[in-house]
Amino acid sequence: MSDRRLIALGLALIAACAFFLFWGLKGPAGFILELRAVKLASLLLVGAAVGVSTVVFQTVTGNRILTPSIMGFDSLFLLVQSLMVLTMGGLGYAMTGGPAKFLLDTALMMAASLALFSLLMGRGRGDLHRMILVGVIFGLFFRSMTAFVLRLIDPSEFAVVQQVMFASFGAVDTTQLAMAAALFVPVFALLWRLAPSLDIVALGRDSAVGLGLRHDRLATVLLLLVSALVAVSTALVGPVSFLGLLVAALAHQLMQTPCHALLLPAAAMIAGLVLVIGQGVFERVLGLQSTLAVIIEFFGGLLFLYLVLGGRRR
Amino acid sequence: MIAVRNLSHRIGGAPILTDLTLDLPKGGITAIIGPNGAGKSTLMGLMARLLPIQEGQVEVDGHCVARTKTEALAKRLAIVTQRVGVASRLRVGDLVGFGRWPHHHGRPRPEDHAAVERALEAFDLLELRGRFLDELSGGQNQRAFIAMGLAQETDWLLLDEPLNNLDMYHARALMARIHGLSRAGVRSVVMVVHDINYAAAWADHVVALKDGKLDFQGAPREVLTSARLSELFGMKIGVEEIAGRPTVLHHA
């Protein structure tokens, strides 16, 4: 029964990809197709990373409301970017393109996210109020710091930072994409192998330990994998705050199962669907570009409010 | 036998258990009683390696808890705590199925399904197996979690305050089921109980903790006396024998 839903998702995703690639194809087909294929690949990769990482993160932290982004990850990304502009100068920042900046971004974000996530473990796990507060406070702190740093830099350099403040699937470097893919494949493979253990982690620490799972070690490994996924996808396209929340909620709603071997692929495909269809409709049908992030934030934000106010705590 | 030797535990500098040494006999029901903050749940957590042992030693049937592999220990001892933080939306059948994890690690075999059936049946959950946990009453929920511990098919079953939030009817029904398990010789049950009368009625052995130390232990009939209980809880407690069992009168 559950597998049929996965197959349906897969078919829908293939259809969406075909629509994205071939809709309104005019002029030099080869050139356009190549451009679109790169964009499609980045949409699918980022979607899978965001979807899978959010589901894993929510399972490890034992809640259904918080995501890495809501924990202040995005504000941290902006802070790191504006600090880089401040220290290197706008020109230096713009010049440090390609693999070097990508690797630097990823490493910085991974280190920072691990520090951030470690606040969630230990005795605070399962204490939703504490986690939301930590997220809100850190998000606010990072944003204020960013605003402060932005005051310090030159107005012309401010434009450089502004460029990365919203997610953009328009300008993805193929080298970066290949590097991201090379990192994601082993991470996904490892998570796939850990999927049955994730089902046990979801029962909470006490039950998991009681069942003989090496819970604390596994939780650290999982959070490390999550931070790798989040860091790379943020470095690739920029922050997409509420996409993960939207996708994880949809995946749980659709699959209605505790089995992560089904949840993880479902989340990856739903995220791909949302991004591909959204981006396709915005580019081709509405003729607007790079506002997809705004729309996702809008609906994701509404969902977040619904989850917080609606009383469904888990 | 669970052997506790010179066990001490501190949380944030405050002593919770101090040099505790005791033996929990195999077979039957052992009830751990004592006032709030006596260290009952900490003792359970240490015996089931939910907490790291700081000082001293715990052995379960001769296997040192600190040194035995956690996977192996999960086949000897199951613990049901007061449920916290289940992130998944689970059906009763799935939850009880997870109790088999120590035996199959993600690949259930036919004997695992059979064990789940037995556990569901023992706790009268067969009709509820398709229901989600958040659709159940407190008593049904409690039963489902204990059934998970039962499905683990271990010699020892540790229950931390299983009667919490249950009304008289459901508490009695649950105790009768647990008693049945311990009588059939399938499980040795250790449980934390707050209502002394349940310990008096169902337990074979009572362990009383106070301020992290052993206050007294023994068969309920012998140790549950007015003098001992009054001293344990620091208030006047009357004990009358009614229908052959010591009955605690906290309003005496």
mmCIF file of C-alpha atoms in Angstrom, chain B residues 3-9 16-24 32 38-40 42-44 46-47 55-58 207-217:
data_model
loop_
_atom_site.group_PDB
_atom_site.id
_atom_site.type_symbol
_atom_site.label_atom_id
_atom_site.label_comp_id
_atom_site.label_asym_id
_atom_site.label_seq_id
_atom_site.Cartn_x
_atom_site.Cartn_y
_atom_site.Cartn_z
ATOM 1 C CA ALA B 3 22.800 -7.399 42.056
ATOM 2 C CA VAL B 4 23.417 -3.751 42.925
ATOM 3 C CA ARG B 5 26.792 -3.118 44.567
ATOM 4 C CA ASN B 6 27.945 0.146 46.192
ATOM 5 C CA LEU B 7 25.990 2.188 43.676
ATOM 6 C CA SER B 8 26.309 5.962 43.986
ATOM 7 C CA HIS B 9 24.929 8.549 41.609
ATOM 8 C CA ILE B 16 20.718 10.894 44.326
ATOM 9 C CA LEU B 17 21.920 7.429 45.360
ATOM 10 C CA THR B 18 24.540 6.823 48.046
ATOM 11 C CA ASP B 19 26.469 3.559 48.324
ATOM 12 C CA LEU B 20 23.425 1.424 47.589
ATOM 13 C CA THR B 21 23.799 -2.350 47.821
ATOM 14 C CA LEU B 22 20.881 -4.719 47.320
ATOM 15 C CA ASP B 23 19.724 -7.856 45.517
ATOM 16 C CA LEU B 24 16.497 -8.087 43.534
ATOM 17 C CA ILE B 32 10.301 -0.270 44.651
ATOM 18 C CA ALA B 38 14.314 8.873 46.966
ATOM 19 C CA GLY B 39 16.136 7.789 43.793
ATOM 20 C CA LYS B 40 13.713 5.112 42.603
ATOM 21 C CA THR B 42 17.406 6.775 38.972
ATOM 22 C CA LEU B 43 17.959 3.249 40.250
ATOM 23 C CA MET B 44 15.779 1.887 37.437
ATOM 24 C CA LEU B 46 21.008 2.775 36.102
ATOM 25 C CA MET B 47 19.926 -0.872 36.093
ATOM 26 C CA GLU B 55 30.210 4.649 40.823
ATOM 27 C CA GLY B 56 29.545 1.075 41.845
ATOM 28 C CA GLN B 57 28.262 -1.830 39.832
ATOM 29 C CA VAL B 58 25.061 -3.474 38.639
ATOM 30 C CA VAL B 207 12.317 -2.527 48.369
ATOM 31 C CA ALA B 208 12.021 0.830 50.139
ATOM 32 C CA LEU B 209 14.398 3.644 49.302
ATOM 33 C CA LYS B 210 14.857 6.835 51.270
ATOM 34 C CA ASP B 211 17.300 9.626 50.434
ATOM 35 C CA GLY B 212 19.189 7.401 48.039
ATOM 36 C CA LYS B 213 19.726 4.645 50.588
ATOM 37 C CA LEU B 214 18.063 1.320 51.270
ATOM 38 C CA ASP B 215 15.536 1.776 54.067
ATOM 39 C CA PHE B 216 14.186 -1.768 54.259
ATOM 40 C CA GLN B 217 13.296 -4.706 52.031
#
